[in-house]
Amino acid sequence: MKKNNNSENYGTQNQQKTDSVLDHESDSIDLDDLLPKIGEFGIYQKLLLWLVCLPACLPCGFCAFNQLFMTDVPDHWCKVPELQMLNITQYERKLLSIPTKDNVSFEKCFRYAMDWSDIRSVSEIQLNKNLTVEPCYDGYEFNITEVSSSIVIDFNLVCEYDVYPTLGLVALNVGGPIGVYSFGYLNDRIGRKKSFFICLTTLLIGSIMTSYAHEYWLWVLARAIVGLTIPAVYQIPFIISLELAGPNYRSFVTVMTCIFYTLGLILLSVVTYLLRDWRSLALATSVPFTVYYLYWFVLPESPRWLLMRGRLEEANDILQTIARVNKKELPDEYMIKLQKLILELKEDTQQKNKQQESVFTLCRTPNMRLKTFLITLNWCASEMVYVGLSYYGPAIGDNQYMSFFLSSAVEIPSYLICWMLMDRIGRRWPLCLSMVISGIFCIVTVLLPKDAITETLILYLISKLFISASFLIIYPYAGELYPTALRGVGIGTSAYIGGLGLIIIPFINYLGSNNLVLPLVVMGAVSVVGGLSALRLPETLHCPLPQTAEEGEEFGKDWTYKDCFTCGAKTEATTNDSYENLDQLELTQAPLVEVDEAAGIAPKRRSSMRKLLRQTSVVETQRDVDGNIKMTYWF
């Protein structure tokens, strides 16, 4: 295995210093070298993943999307208090006081301009259909047959105020980028464990404020507070599970997190169907998570973070626990080596901080500038369309709860299929096809008649399935395209701009209040443009990846239009020793160990595990110079 001295890692390029494992004279050891000895994905990691980290996905999905059902807009019309005092039905009141549109439906925001104060009986009403109309000066009546409770009803958010629910969704999305970086800072300063509980407390405070808000602007403030915790509330325990899992299993942890997050959305559709009161919904989708405070007693701090902070005894206790639960034994010499590793990493960090690259380095040279633009465009388009379609789910079809359920369920097969295909046919074409096909199915909805509700729902679900795949591909693909020296700042920049794009998504969906398919057409166009632009990016499958900014400029510089039709790795690609070689660095076999240690290692793995290990280069995460996983990279 080729030795790589670069301390920033990507995918399975985990700086496997096999010399430090084989040579007892070496004074350093990597935690990724230690994990295979105490269990890469043993009983401890499995319990942590299934009982702690995956359930931690639920608060994020619940509190991000429950707002869609708080803002249900029922049928409404102008209130005429004088008519409500008469002994007539609701329909008769509408017939007497509300003008019609094309003799088909009643106006929602206008009534006949009459002096209703002297009316004592229906016989006194001399109705003239040619009367002028006026706004709803006395408020509104709502049809609460299907929608009995929403902020729209409580705060009269219709007609000239109908954009206000959209502003609430904007407030939620504005809080996201702020929260990710705020909690990301806490995550690195005070540790993952404390950050998680601060984030959880913030989420609960915002959700309780949401439930008890009796003014619209207090409700908006509460949603902004909730937005601060999304998606940070599940990223923190997820990061802990990634750092405790061995290199071979981190892609599996990532995909399982995506799947469990989607299962949470499916569960949310059931909860919202059973619970129609919006205040009770806000409490029911947040207060039960107070049970997560019990995690304080079982959620470990990241040993990698503790080591970087020099808290060796605490890190030692956690590693001892992992080894004991996994029925393994720690090497006797590991503590001495870890102590010296800390000193080495701190020295490396000081040197690298002096040479730290900035975002402007991404745009300094033409090829790197073009790739940065295209990566960011694809990231922004993929994230905007995915979230936009998720938000728009309840508006499609006859039953908003079933539509949301189906729009969430189609993500699961998408993730599984995409996970298998990426390591076989590459990244570029799956990304392009998933976005283009998603966009086409969105755009085709404009050709359907207005009453084609079922057909529109089917096209929407197909589109959601494909865009979910692109949302899974874009992250590892971007990480492979950015050179190692710029990977952290590159992914952080692209992800941040993509997150800012979510702010305009509620306004795009707002267009659907007058034309149901218009938001689908807009998002479809964005998806197609983003997907086609992906063809200009170079393929990274089985290609040596650049480490420095100079190598990043050279990577893909020889691109031609013929490469647009190339699927998978280029056959003429050669291995450059200065590049990170995925094929050479991939951990598809057990790490090399001493002969006397080999006796305790199982000679073969189950076929399912070998298949799982094959995915090590697909979905991974980036590290900073200390080897820590950054939250901001996962935004």
XYZ file of C-alpha atoms in Angstrom:
635
model
C 0.000 0.000 0.000
C 1.364 3.372 -0.998
C 2.202 5.602 1.917
C 0.501 9.010 1.807
C 1.834 11.765 4.033
C -1.092 14.114 3.620
C -3.077 14.503 6.859
C -6.358 15.606 5.309
C -8.494 12.621 4.423
C -11.198 11.829 1.931
C -13.238 8.666 1.606
C -11.081 5.674 2.318
C -7.945 7.755 1.859
C -7.487 7.744 5.616
C -3.716 8.139 5.667
C -3.221 4.445 6.329
C 0.280 4.584 7.807
C 0.820 0.897 7.656
C 4.440 1.395 8.638
C 3.238 2.606 12.048
C 1.281 -0.613 12.494
C 3.966 -2.949 11.258
C 7.015 -1.228 12.678
C 7.230 -1.279 16.468
C 9.914 1.358 16.273
C 7.369 3.893 15.024
C 6.075 6.181 17.756
C 2.745 7.162 16.196
C -0.547 5.415 15.592
C -3.679 6.577 13.828
C -7.077 6.021 15.439
C -8.147 4.489 12.130
C -5.361 1.939 12.640
C -6.568 1.230 16.158
C -10.262 0.754 15.350
C -9.749 -2.490 13.368
C -8.065 -3.938 16.453
C -10.872 -3.060 18.868
C -13.720 -3.477 16.370
C -14.502 -1.315 13.340
C -18.218 -1.984 13.562
C -18.668 -4.233 16.540
C -21.422 -4.573 19.104
C -20.620 -1.160 20.614
C -20.887 0.720 17.316
C -24.025 -1.154 16.325
C -25.762 -0.338 19.602
C -24.666 3.275 19.293
C -25.934 3.520 15.725
C -29.285 1.751 16.111
C -30.258 2.951 19.589
C -28.778 6.459 19.691
C -27.631 7.982 16.416
C -30.389 6.812 14.078
C -33.244 7.783 16.459
C -31.543 11.185 16.685
C -32.587 11.767 13.057
C -36.257 12.035 14.037
C -36.316 15.513 15.656
C -34.767 17.096 12.573
C -37.294 15.700 10.095
C -40.252 16.166 12.420
C -39.560 19.814 13.222
C -38.453 20.766 9.709
C -41.598 19.501 7.984
C -44.358 19.677 10.608
C -44.702 23.321 9.647
C -46.187 22.270 6.298
C -49.238 20.969 8.150
C -49.476 23.935 10.526
C -50.141 26.244 7.597
C -53.038 24.411 5.942
C -55.279 26.854 4.093
C -58.977 25.892 4.272
C -61.661 27.256 1.990
C -62.566 30.754 3.163
C -64.714 33.772 2.361
C -65.641 37.148 3.807
C -67.439 37.228 7.115
C -70.685 39.191 7.410
C -71.524 39.304 11.156
C -75.070 40.550 10.531
C -75.904 37.479 8.443
C -74.472 35.166 11.086
C -77.181 36.418 13.451
C -79.904 35.253 11.075
C -81.282 31.721 11.056
C -79.785 30.703 7.712
C -77.211 28.124 6.610
C -73.598 28.809 5.805
C -74.199 28.254 2.107
C -77.085 30.724 2.121
C -74.860 33.352 3.738
C -72.309 32.863 0.994
C -74.989 32.996 -1.684
C -76.294 36.298 -0.352
C -73.061 38.113 0.413
C -70.251 36.671 -1.734
C -69.856 37.294 -5.476
C -68.938 34.398 -7.743
C -66.115 33.905 -10.230
C -67.403 32.872 -13.658
C -70.566 31.622 -11.949
C -68.576 28.627 -10.725
C -66.895 29.378 -7.412
C -67.199 32.033 -4.735
C -64.718 34.849 -4.307
C -62.425 34.382 -1.324
C -61.402 37.955 -0.597
C -64.385 40.117 -1.595
C -68.035 40.590 -0.630
C -70.878 42.716 -1.885
C -70.659 46.335 -0.762
C -73.918 46.699 1.183
C -74.997 48.215 4.461
C -75.660 45.055 6.416
C -76.237 46.760 9.772
C -80.002 47.265 9.300
C -80.736 43.742 8.087
C -83.152 41.901 10.396
C -84.355 39.095 8.147
C -83.625 37.532 4.802
C -86.725 39.135 3.261
C -85.167 42.574 3.782
C -82.208 41.775 1.539
C -82.582 43.273 -1.917
C -79.601 41.668 -3.600
C -78.308 43.098 -6.855
C -75.662 40.987 -8.541
C -74.280 44.142 -10.148
C -73.330 45.662 -6.806
C -69.781 46.757 -6.282
C -67.534 44.618 -4.116
C -65.360 45.424 -1.136
C -62.620 43.661 0.886
C -63.360 41.556 3.939
C -63.551 44.347 6.508
C -65.026 42.078 9.195
C -62.658 39.143 8.837
C -63.237 35.730 7.342
C -65.225 32.557 7.685
C -63.455 29.227 7.226
C -64.675 25.822 6.173
C -63.337 23.679 9.007
C -64.740 20.400 7.722
C -61.336 19.137 6.582
C -58.929 21.652 8.115
C -60.100 22.403 11.625
C -56.927 24.016 12.968
C -54.038 25.938 11.432
C -52.201 29.199 11.926
C -54.050 30.483 8.874
C -57.336 30.200 10.765
C -56.022 31.528 14.075
C -54.155 34.499 12.614
C -56.371 35.192 9.535
C -53.484 34.689 7.106
C -55.446 34.835 3.860
C -55.996 37.274 1.002
C -53.542 40.180 1.442
C -51.804 38.185 4.191
C -51.585 34.877 2.338
C -47.814 35.212 1.890
C -47.252 35.201 5.649
C -47.150 31.385 6.046
C -44.466 31.405 3.339
C -42.464 33.937 5.362
C -42.602 31.532 8.292
C -40.981 28.850 6.149
C -38.369 31.378 5.035
C -37.599 32.120 8.697
C -37.058 28.399 9.284
C -34.619 28.187 6.364
C -32.781 31.365 7.351
C -32.044 29.834 10.731
C -30.456 26.747 9.147
C -27.145 28.203 7.871
C -26.748 30.283 11.018
C -27.359 27.306 13.271
C -25.078 24.916 11.405
C -22.118 27.239 11.742
C -22.975 28.269 15.320
C -23.362 24.716 16.553
C -20.442 23.681 14.369
C -18.292 26.131 16.300
C -19.576 24.756 19.623
C -19.055 21.252 18.297
C -15.354 21.930 17.879
C -14.924 24.028 21.017
C -16.849 22.224 23.760
C -17.278 18.794 22.191
C -19.932 16.845 20.358
C -21.853 15.628 23.391
C -22.492 18.998 25.051
C -23.274 20.583 21.666
C -25.955 17.986 21.003
C -27.810 18.693 24.232
C -27.580 22.465 23.736
C -28.973 21.957 20.242
C -31.735 19.666 21.538
C -32.686 22.210 24.214
C -32.856 24.983 21.620
C -35.105 22.817 19.451
C -37.462 22.075 22.328
C -37.640 25.736 23.368
C -38.458 26.806 19.804
C -41.087 24.084 19.415
C -42.799 24.919 22.717
C -42.779 28.604 21.770
C -44.365 27.590 18.467
C -47.196 25.807 20.243
C -47.981 28.673 22.611
C -47.513 31.552 20.158
C -50.660 33.699 20.093
C -49.296 36.290 17.694
C -48.056 35.644 14.189
C -44.647 37.292 14.669
C -44.012 35.299 17.826
C -44.738 32.196 15.797
C -42.216 33.314 13.146
C -39.606 33.935 15.848
C -40.246 30.476 17.248
C -39.798 28.905 13.803
C -36.519 30.761 13.321
C -35.297 29.332 16.643
C -36.290 25.844 15.516
C -34.496 26.480 12.221
C -31.245 27.109 14.092
C -31.161 23.436 15.040
C -31.875 21.993 11.578
C -30.007 19.935 10.483
C -27.451 20.301 13.307
C -29.542 18.344 15.814
C -28.934 15.044 14.054
C -25.542 15.839 12.563
C -23.798 15.845 15.929
C -24.598 12.266 17.033
C -24.133 11.234 13.411
C -20.603 12.653 13.489
C -19.886 10.733 16.694
C -21.018 7.487 15.060
C -18.851 8.207 12.001
C -15.798 8.867 14.115
C -16.316 5.683 16.134
C -16.955 3.482 13.098
C -14.013 2.099 11.187
C -13.144 3.437 7.727
C -14.766 0.461 6.001
C -18.195 1.136 7.483
C -18.600 4.896 7.353
C -20.383 4.802 4.018
C -22.851 2.297 5.469
C -23.467 4.589 8.458
C -24.074 7.508 6.096
C -26.576 5.706 3.903
C -28.394 4.276 6.915
C -28.713 7.786 8.316
C -30.326 8.962 5.085
C -32.732 6.024 5.139
C -33.660 6.474 8.787
C -34.200 10.197 8.230
C -36.659 9.284 5.491
C -38.373 6.773 7.772
C -38.855 9.660 10.175
C -40.657 11.634 7.473
C -42.900 8.648 6.802
C -43.721 8.495 10.507
C -44.452 12.235 10.468
C -47.106 11.732 7.792
C -48.848 9.277 10.135
C -48.619 11.630 13.121
C -50.009 14.586 11.176
C -52.874 12.456 9.884
C -53.862 11.428 13.401
C -53.310 14.824 15.019
C -54.967 17.777 13.253
C -54.596 20.553 15.846
C -51.495 22.570 14.954
C -50.595 23.484 18.533
C -50.837 19.884 19.656
C -48.843 18.852 16.579
C -46.001 21.212 17.516
C -45.837 19.636 20.965
C -46.296 16.033 19.836
C -43.429 16.301 17.328
C -40.976 17.774 19.835
C -41.778 17.196 23.528
C -41.396 13.369 23.315
C -37.769 13.972 22.398
C -37.079 15.098 25.956
C -36.395 11.400 26.484
C -33.179 12.003 24.534
C -31.740 13.669 27.626
C -31.209 10.110 28.829
C -28.565 9.917 26.102
C -26.322 11.893 28.456
C -25.583 8.624 30.215
C -24.874 6.547 27.085
C -23.755 8.964 24.338
C -19.942 9.039 24.359
C -17.792 11.978 23.488
C -15.780 11.526 20.318
C -12.421 9.938 21.244
C -10.864 11.660 18.259
C -11.979 15.059 19.564
C -10.786 14.213 23.086
C -7.396 13.195 21.747
C -7.037 16.435 19.842
C -7.842 18.284 23.074
C -5.260 16.321 25.007
C -7.879 14.690 27.261
C -6.175 11.327 27.087
C -7.717 9.706 30.144
C -11.268 10.321 28.911
C -10.379 9.063 25.436
C -8.732 6.029 27.001
C -11.872 5.209 29.009
C -14.064 5.316 25.901
C -11.647 3.200 23.859
C -11.428 0.703 26.712
C -15.243 0.512 26.774
C -15.407 -0.036 23.021
C -12.835 -2.824 23.225
C -14.567 -4.472 26.181
C -18.053 -4.413 24.595
C -16.636 -5.655 21.297
C -14.755 -8.401 23.207
C -11.393 -7.156 21.987
C -8.213 -6.093 23.733
C -6.298 -2.853 23.316
C -2.608 -3.161 22.402
C -0.427 -2.443 25.434
C 1.671 0.148 23.653
C -1.176 2.191 22.121
C -1.310 4.864 24.844
C 2.315 5.865 24.440
C 1.890 6.030 20.708
C -1.299 8.080 20.984
C 0.407 10.610 23.245
C 3.168 11.128 20.720
C 0.624 11.253 17.907
C -1.093 14.184 19.606
C 2.140 16.135 19.672
C 2.805 15.357 16.011
C -0.695 16.343 14.918
C -0.530 19.608 16.858
C 2.745 20.461 15.164
C 1.293 19.543 11.765
C -1.779 21.652 12.544
C 0.306 24.704 13.382
C 2.237 24.345 10.138
C -0.878 23.772 8.055
C -2.728 26.702 9.652
C 0.033 28.960 8.404
C -0.518 27.628 4.880
C -4.308 27.347 5.085
C -5.990 27.946 1.766
C -8.921 30.340 1.424
C -12.057 30.334 -0.691
C -10.377 32.706 -3.139
C -7.896 29.978 -4.043
C -10.795 28.094 -5.624
C -11.251 30.864 -8.172
C -7.625 31.738 -8.807
C -7.099 29.485 -11.853
C -9.496 28.943 -14.796
C -10.109 25.174 -14.581
C -10.497 25.199 -10.792
C -12.770 28.238 -11.066
C -14.976 26.482 -13.616
C -15.195 23.295 -11.545
C -16.046 25.280 -8.413
C -18.827 27.087 -10.261
C -20.247 23.854 -11.699
C -20.037 21.982 -8.392
C -21.790 24.813 -6.572
C -24.420 25.083 -9.308
C -25.166 21.367 -9.093
C -25.192 21.412 -5.307
C -27.527 24.401 -5.196
C -29.857 22.993 -7.871
C -29.989 19.540 -6.282
C -30.639 20.850 -2.772
C -33.200 23.423 -3.872
C -35.199 20.951 -5.955
C -35.048 18.185 -3.338
C -36.221 20.438 -0.505
C -38.674 22.256 -2.762
C -40.338 19.017 -3.834
C -40.411 17.858 -0.214
C -42.175 21.057 0.793
C -44.584 20.811 -2.113
C -45.603 17.221 -1.425
C -48.748 17.970 0.629
C -50.079 20.245 -2.147
C -50.133 17.427 -4.732
C -52.943 14.889 -4.964
C -56.294 14.567 -3.234
C -54.936 13.709 0.210
C -52.023 15.759 1.511
C -51.081 13.162 4.135
C -50.890 10.336 1.616
C -48.994 12.540 -0.832
C -46.401 13.417 1.801
C -46.127 9.768 2.808
C -45.496 8.665 -0.786
C -43.061 11.501 -1.492
C -40.988 10.365 1.495
C -41.235 6.625 0.813
C -39.835 6.890 -2.733
C -36.527 8.146 -1.335
C -35.565 4.810 0.226
C -35.193 2.754 -3.010
C -33.509 5.765 -4.556
C -30.774 5.776 -1.912
C -30.160 2.046 -2.112
C -29.972 1.897 -5.908
C -27.795 4.984 -6.094
C -25.413 3.586 -3.463
C -24.875 0.448 -5.558
C -24.522 2.219 -8.915
C -22.068 4.948 -7.973
C -19.143 2.601 -7.501
C -19.870 0.771 -10.737
C -20.677 3.322 -13.416
C -19.291 6.457 -11.827
C -20.602 9.696 -10.408
C -21.092 12.095 -13.308
C -23.683 10.266 -15.403
C -25.830 9.164 -12.435
C -25.814 12.762 -11.193
C -26.678 14.125 -14.636
C -29.396 11.591 -15.402
C -31.027 11.782 -11.987
C -31.327 15.577 -12.161
C -32.357 15.739 -15.827
C -34.963 12.980 -15.527
C -36.305 14.556 -12.356
C -36.575 17.903 -14.107
C -38.273 16.456 -17.193
C -40.968 14.750 -15.152
C -41.566 18.003 -13.295
C -41.880 20.006 -16.505
C -44.176 17.467 -18.180
C -46.840 18.210 -15.545
C -47.624 21.457 -17.384
C -49.037 19.399 -20.279
C -51.622 17.709 -18.094
C -55.139 19.095 -17.689
C -55.952 20.794 -14.391
C -58.133 17.916 -13.229
C -55.387 15.284 -13.796
C -54.639 15.051 -10.080
C -53.503 11.433 -9.997
C -51.313 11.788 -13.066
C -49.663 14.898 -11.601
C -48.961 13.021 -8.372
C -47.334 10.118 -10.249
C -45.051 12.430 -12.219
C -44.189 14.270 -9.017
C -43.232 11.045 -7.228
C -40.986 9.913 -10.095
C -39.308 13.296 -10.025
C -38.816 13.096 -6.261
C -37.270 9.635 -6.566
C -34.624 10.791 -9.029
C -33.765 14.066 -7.296
C -33.233 12.145 -4.046
C -30.534 10.137 -5.815
C -28.759 13.291 -6.957
C -28.857 14.662 -3.439
C -26.911 11.596 -2.287
C -24.401 11.725 -5.162
C -23.424 15.385 -5.075
C -21.634 15.273 -1.736
C -19.036 12.542 -2.392
C -18.641 13.688 -5.993
C -17.803 17.221 -4.881
C -15.361 15.839 -2.325
C -13.522 13.932 -5.042
C -13.403 16.900 -7.411
C -11.938 19.355 -4.912
C -8.222 18.781 -4.233
C -7.261 17.684 -0.735
C -5.798 21.060 0.189
C -9.060 22.816 -0.750
C -11.567 20.100 0.051
C -12.806 21.493 3.347
C -13.227 25.088 2.204
C -14.592 23.934 -1.167
C -17.339 21.726 0.213
C -18.127 24.258 2.925
C -18.554 27.012 0.320
C -20.698 24.950 -2.052
C -22.860 23.652 0.781
C -23.342 27.106 2.274
C -24.434 28.617 -1.042
C -26.736 25.652 -1.575
C -28.242 26.278 1.857
C -28.842 29.929 1.039
C -30.730 28.800 -2.046
C -33.334 27.227 0.223
C -34.457 30.686 1.292
C -36.113 31.314 -2.083
C -37.747 27.876 -2.291
C -40.834 28.891 -0.227
C -41.461 31.774 -2.632
C -41.287 29.394 -5.611
C -43.820 27.125 -3.915
C -45.972 30.179 -3.192
C -46.540 30.455 -6.948
C -48.579 27.275 -6.652
C -51.398 29.107 -4.869
C -52.584 30.296 -8.296
C -51.154 27.582 -10.566
C -50.460 24.160 -9.081
C -47.847 23.023 -11.605
C -45.943 26.318 -11.932
C -43.532 25.561 -9.036
C -42.913 22.108 -10.546
C -42.014 23.669 -13.880
C -39.624 26.153 -12.253
C -37.925 23.469 -10.151
C -37.824 21.164 -13.172
C -35.984 23.780 -15.215
C -33.481 24.329 -12.404
C -32.915 20.568 -12.144
C -32.362 20.115 -15.895
C -29.873 23.002 -16.080
C -27.965 21.662 -13.102
C -27.933 18.114 -14.452
C -26.685 19.053 -17.905
C -23.918 21.186 -16.429
C -22.653 18.102 -14.564
C -21.484 16.599 -17.878
C -18.787 19.264 -18.052
C -17.227 17.924 -14.849
C -14.539 15.211 -15.055
C -15.300 11.677 -13.881
C -13.591 10.646 -10.642
C -14.335 6.912 -10.456
C -11.037 5.010 -9.978
C -9.098 8.137 -10.936
C -6.108 9.398 -8.948
C -7.387 12.452 -7.074
C -5.462 15.742 -6.738
C -4.009 16.849 -3.435
C -2.690 20.371 -4.040
C -4.300 23.378 -5.679
C -1.923 22.991 -8.614
C -2.938 19.372 -9.146
C -6.572 20.432 -8.805
C -6.076 22.809 -11.697
C -4.609 20.022 -13.834
C -7.303 17.464 -12.929
C -9.833 17.469 -15.770
C -8.022 20.194 -17.680
C -7.788 17.956 -20.746
C -11.574 17.626 -20.909
C -13.111 17.396 -24.390
C -16.673 17.248 -25.670
C -16.117 13.557 -26.338
C -15.843 13.053 -22.581
C -19.524 13.986 -22.258
C -20.399 10.543 -23.588
C -17.892 8.663 -21.432
C -19.474 6.634 -18.657
C -17.276 5.427 -15.811
C -13.526 5.799 -15.465
C -11.421 6.870 -18.426
C -9.345 3.945 -19.655
C -6.370 6.142 -20.391
C -6.144 7.444 -16.847
C -2.712 6.866 -15.370
C -1.576 6.780 -11.791
C 0.334 9.785 -10.627
C 2.244 9.151 -7.438
C 1.471 12.645 -6.198
C -2.248 11.999 -6.489
C -4.457 10.131 -4.027
C -5.176 6.761 -5.609
C -8.564 5.377 -4.681
C -7.818 1.882 -5.942
C -4.617 1.614 -3.942
C -5.987 3.218 -0.798
C -9.317 1.420 -0.678
C -9.638 -0.824 2.367
C -11.158 -3.836 0.704
C -9.036 -6.205 2.735
C -8.038 -6.489 6.355
C -5.203 -4.165 7.498
C -1.718 -5.640 7.539
C -0.709 -6.882 10.979
C 2.065 -8.809 12.623
C 2.067 -12.580 12.183
C 1.340 -13.240 15.842
C -1.633 -10.911 15.689
C -3.067 -12.535 12.595
C -4.118 -15.614 14.508
C -6.889 -13.687 16.212
C -8.363 -12.385 12.976
C -11.127 -14.237 11.187
C -9.781 -15.557 7.873
C -12.823 -14.529 5.844
C -15.842 -12.268 5.986
C -19.436 -12.996 5.168
C -20.285 -12.236 1.562
C -22.676 -9.509 2.706
C -19.845 -7.822 4.571
C -17.534 -8.000 1.574
C -20.241 -6.344 -0.457
C -20.595 -3.695 2.216
C -16.866 -3.019 2.330
C -16.787 -2.449 -1.425
C -18.594 0.812 -0.892
C -15.839 2.447 1.134
C -15.028 5.009 -1.548
C -18.604 6.054 -2.200
C -20.123 8.043 0.631
C -17.666 9.482 3.093
C -16.963 12.668 4.962
C -14.207 15.228 5.089
C -11.846 15.945 7.946
C -10.010 19.036 9.071
C -6.254 19.040 9.659
C -6.804 17.537 13.114
C -8.698 14.586 11.662
C -12.020 15.835 13.050
C -15.226 15.650 11.045
C -16.750 19.076 10.476
C -20.459 19.770 10.778
C -20.305 22.545 8.220
C -19.190 20.028 5.617
C -22.467 18.174 6.094
C -24.820 21.144 5.675
